[in-house]
Amino acid sequence: MFKVSSFLVENNLINDLKRYKSKLAFSFIIGLIVGSLPFIYKVTEKFRVQKLIQEQRQIQNENKEKICKGNNSDYEKFLSLGFPKTAIEKLNICMKEQ
């Protein structure tokens, strides 16, 4: 009796798996998506922070360049005297110091 009963249970399970295959796959996919939402949120947050840091660095570099290329800077003086290579060297030194 025990063998017949276990066979019926296995047979019903196999039939149910065959019958509801698409519903099981759909439920699995939904569970996978719901489970991965925190990971996706963390990744997008890190990407957003990295982008903000990059924009902030770019703004800082632009501000340094404005200061180093100002009217009373060594760069402007050497450029107006006709020494472009020296002016570029002075600009690079100024950018490293700032």
PDB file of C-alpha atoms in Angstrom, residues 27-94:
ATOM      1  CA  SER A  27       6.514  33.038 -10.466  1.00  0.00           C
ATOM      2  CA  PHE A  28      10.231  32.255 -10.383  1.00  0.00           C
ATOM      3  CA  ILE A  29      11.039  35.219 -12.636  1.00  0.00           C
ATOM      4  CA  ILE A  30       8.938  37.568 -10.495  1.00  0.00           C
ATOM      5  CA  GLY A  31      10.684  36.304  -7.345  1.00  0.00           C
ATOM      6  CA  LEU A  32      14.065  36.794  -8.981  1.00  0.00           C
ATOM      7  CA  ILE A  33      13.222  40.376  -9.948  1.00  0.00           C
ATOM      8  CA  VAL A  34      11.823  41.252  -6.522  1.00  0.00           C
ATOM      9  CA  GLY A  35      14.854  39.705  -4.830  1.00  0.00           C
ATOM     10  CA  SER A  36      17.296  41.675  -6.963  1.00  0.00           C
ATOM     11  CA  LEU A  37      15.662  45.091  -6.404  1.00  0.00           C
ATOM     12  CA  PRO A  38      17.887  46.053  -3.424  1.00  0.00           C
ATOM     13  CA  PHE A  39      21.014  45.188  -5.416  1.00  0.00           C
ATOM     14  CA  ILE A  40      19.809  47.222  -8.403  1.00  0.00           C
ATOM     15  CA  TYR A  41      19.041  50.171  -6.114  1.00  0.00           C
ATOM     16  CA  LYS A  42      22.528  50.052  -4.565  1.00  0.00           C
ATOM     17  CA  VAL A  43      24.211  49.906  -7.964  1.00  0.00           C
ATOM     18  CA  THR A  44      22.251  52.883  -9.300  1.00  0.00           C
ATOM     19  CA  GLU A  45      22.964  54.846  -6.098  1.00  0.00           C
ATOM     20  CA  LYS A  46      26.711  54.169  -6.410  1.00  0.00           C
ATOM     21  CA  PHE A  47      26.609  55.199 -10.068  1.00  0.00           C
ATOM     22  CA  ARG A  48      24.803  58.430  -9.165  1.00  0.00           C
ATOM     23  CA  VAL A  49      27.357  59.231  -6.435  1.00  0.00           C
ATOM     24  CA  GLN A  50      30.286  58.555  -8.786  1.00  0.00           C
ATOM     25  CA  LYS A  51      28.756  60.836 -11.395  1.00  0.00           C
ATOM     26  CA  LEU A  52      28.314  63.628  -8.838  1.00  0.00           C
ATOM     27  CA  ILE A  53      31.918  63.246  -7.669  1.00  0.00           C
ATOM     28  CA  GLN A  54      33.124  63.396 -11.259  1.00  0.00           C
ATOM     29  CA  GLU A  55      31.107  66.566 -11.944  1.00  0.00           C
ATOM     30  CA  GLN A  56      32.426  68.156  -8.758  1.00  0.00           C
ATOM     31  CA  ARG A  57      36.031  67.396  -9.770  1.00  0.00           C
ATOM     32  CA  GLN A  58      35.408  68.873 -13.205  1.00  0.00           C
ATOM     33  CA  ILE A  59      34.027  72.072 -11.654  1.00  0.00           C
ATOM     34  CA  GLN A  60      37.051  72.281  -9.338  1.00  0.00           C
ATOM     35  CA  ASN A  61      39.429  71.880 -12.293  1.00  0.00           C
ATOM     36  CA  GLU A  62      37.598  74.608 -14.211  1.00  0.00           C
ATOM     37  CA  ASN A  63      37.852  76.934 -11.205  1.00  0.00           C
ATOM     38  CA  LYS A  64      41.585  76.201 -10.864  1.00  0.00           C
ATOM     39  CA  GLU A  65      42.064  76.928 -14.543  1.00  0.00           C
ATOM     40  CA  LYS A  66      40.215  80.248 -14.239  1.00  0.00           C
ATOM     41  CA  ILE A  67      42.424  81.239 -11.311  1.00  0.00           C
ATOM     42  CA  CYS A  68      45.634  80.132 -13.041  1.00  0.00           C
ATOM     43  CA  LYS A  69      44.696  81.882 -16.309  1.00  0.00           C
ATOM     44  CA  GLY A  70      43.583  85.093 -14.609  1.00  0.00           C
ATOM     45  CA  ASN A  71      44.697  88.591 -15.618  1.00  0.00           C
ATOM     46  CA  ASN A  72      47.546  88.843 -13.093  1.00  0.00           C
ATOM     47  CA  SER A  73      48.816  85.267 -13.432  1.00  0.00           C
ATOM     48  CA  ASP A  74      52.243  84.125 -14.607  1.00  0.00           C
ATOM     49  CA  TYR A  75      50.537  82.281 -17.463  1.00  0.00           C
ATOM     50  CA  GLU A  76      49.004  85.466 -18.828  1.00  0.00           C
ATOM     51  CA  LYS A  77      52.251  87.432 -18.408  1.00  0.00           C
ATOM     52  CA  PHE A  78      54.414  84.898 -20.266  1.00  0.00           C
ATOM     53  CA  LEU A  79      51.778  84.402 -22.948  1.00  0.00           C
ATOM     54  CA  SER A  80      51.578  88.150 -23.587  1.00  0.00           C
ATOM     55  CA  LEU A  81      55.399  88.337 -23.762  1.00  0.00           C
ATOM     56  CA  GLY A  82      55.418  85.654 -26.495  1.00  0.00           C
ATOM     57  CA  PHE A  83      56.615  82.610 -24.551  1.00  0.00           C
ATOM     58  CA  PRO A  84      53.835  80.034 -24.997  1.00  0.00           C
ATOM     59  CA  LYS A  85      55.876  77.013 -23.805  1.00  0.00           C
ATOM     60  CA  THR A  86      56.887  78.758 -20.596  1.00  0.00           C
ATOM     61  CA  ALA A  87      53.306  79.948 -20.135  1.00  0.00           C
ATOM     62  CA  ILE A  88      52.053  76.364 -20.401  1.00  0.00           C
ATOM     63  CA  GLU A  89      54.691  75.208 -17.901  1.00  0.00           C
ATOM     64  CA  LYS A  90      53.600  77.941 -15.469  1.00  0.00           C
ATOM     65  CA  LEU A  91      49.971  76.919 -15.961  1.00  0.00           C
ATOM     66  CA  ASN A  92      50.817  73.265 -15.196  1.00  0.00           C
ATOM     67  CA  ILE A  93      52.761  74.285 -12.065  1.00  0.00           C
ATOM     68  CA  CYS A  94      49.856  76.457 -10.920  1.00  0.00           C
TER      69      CYS A  94
END
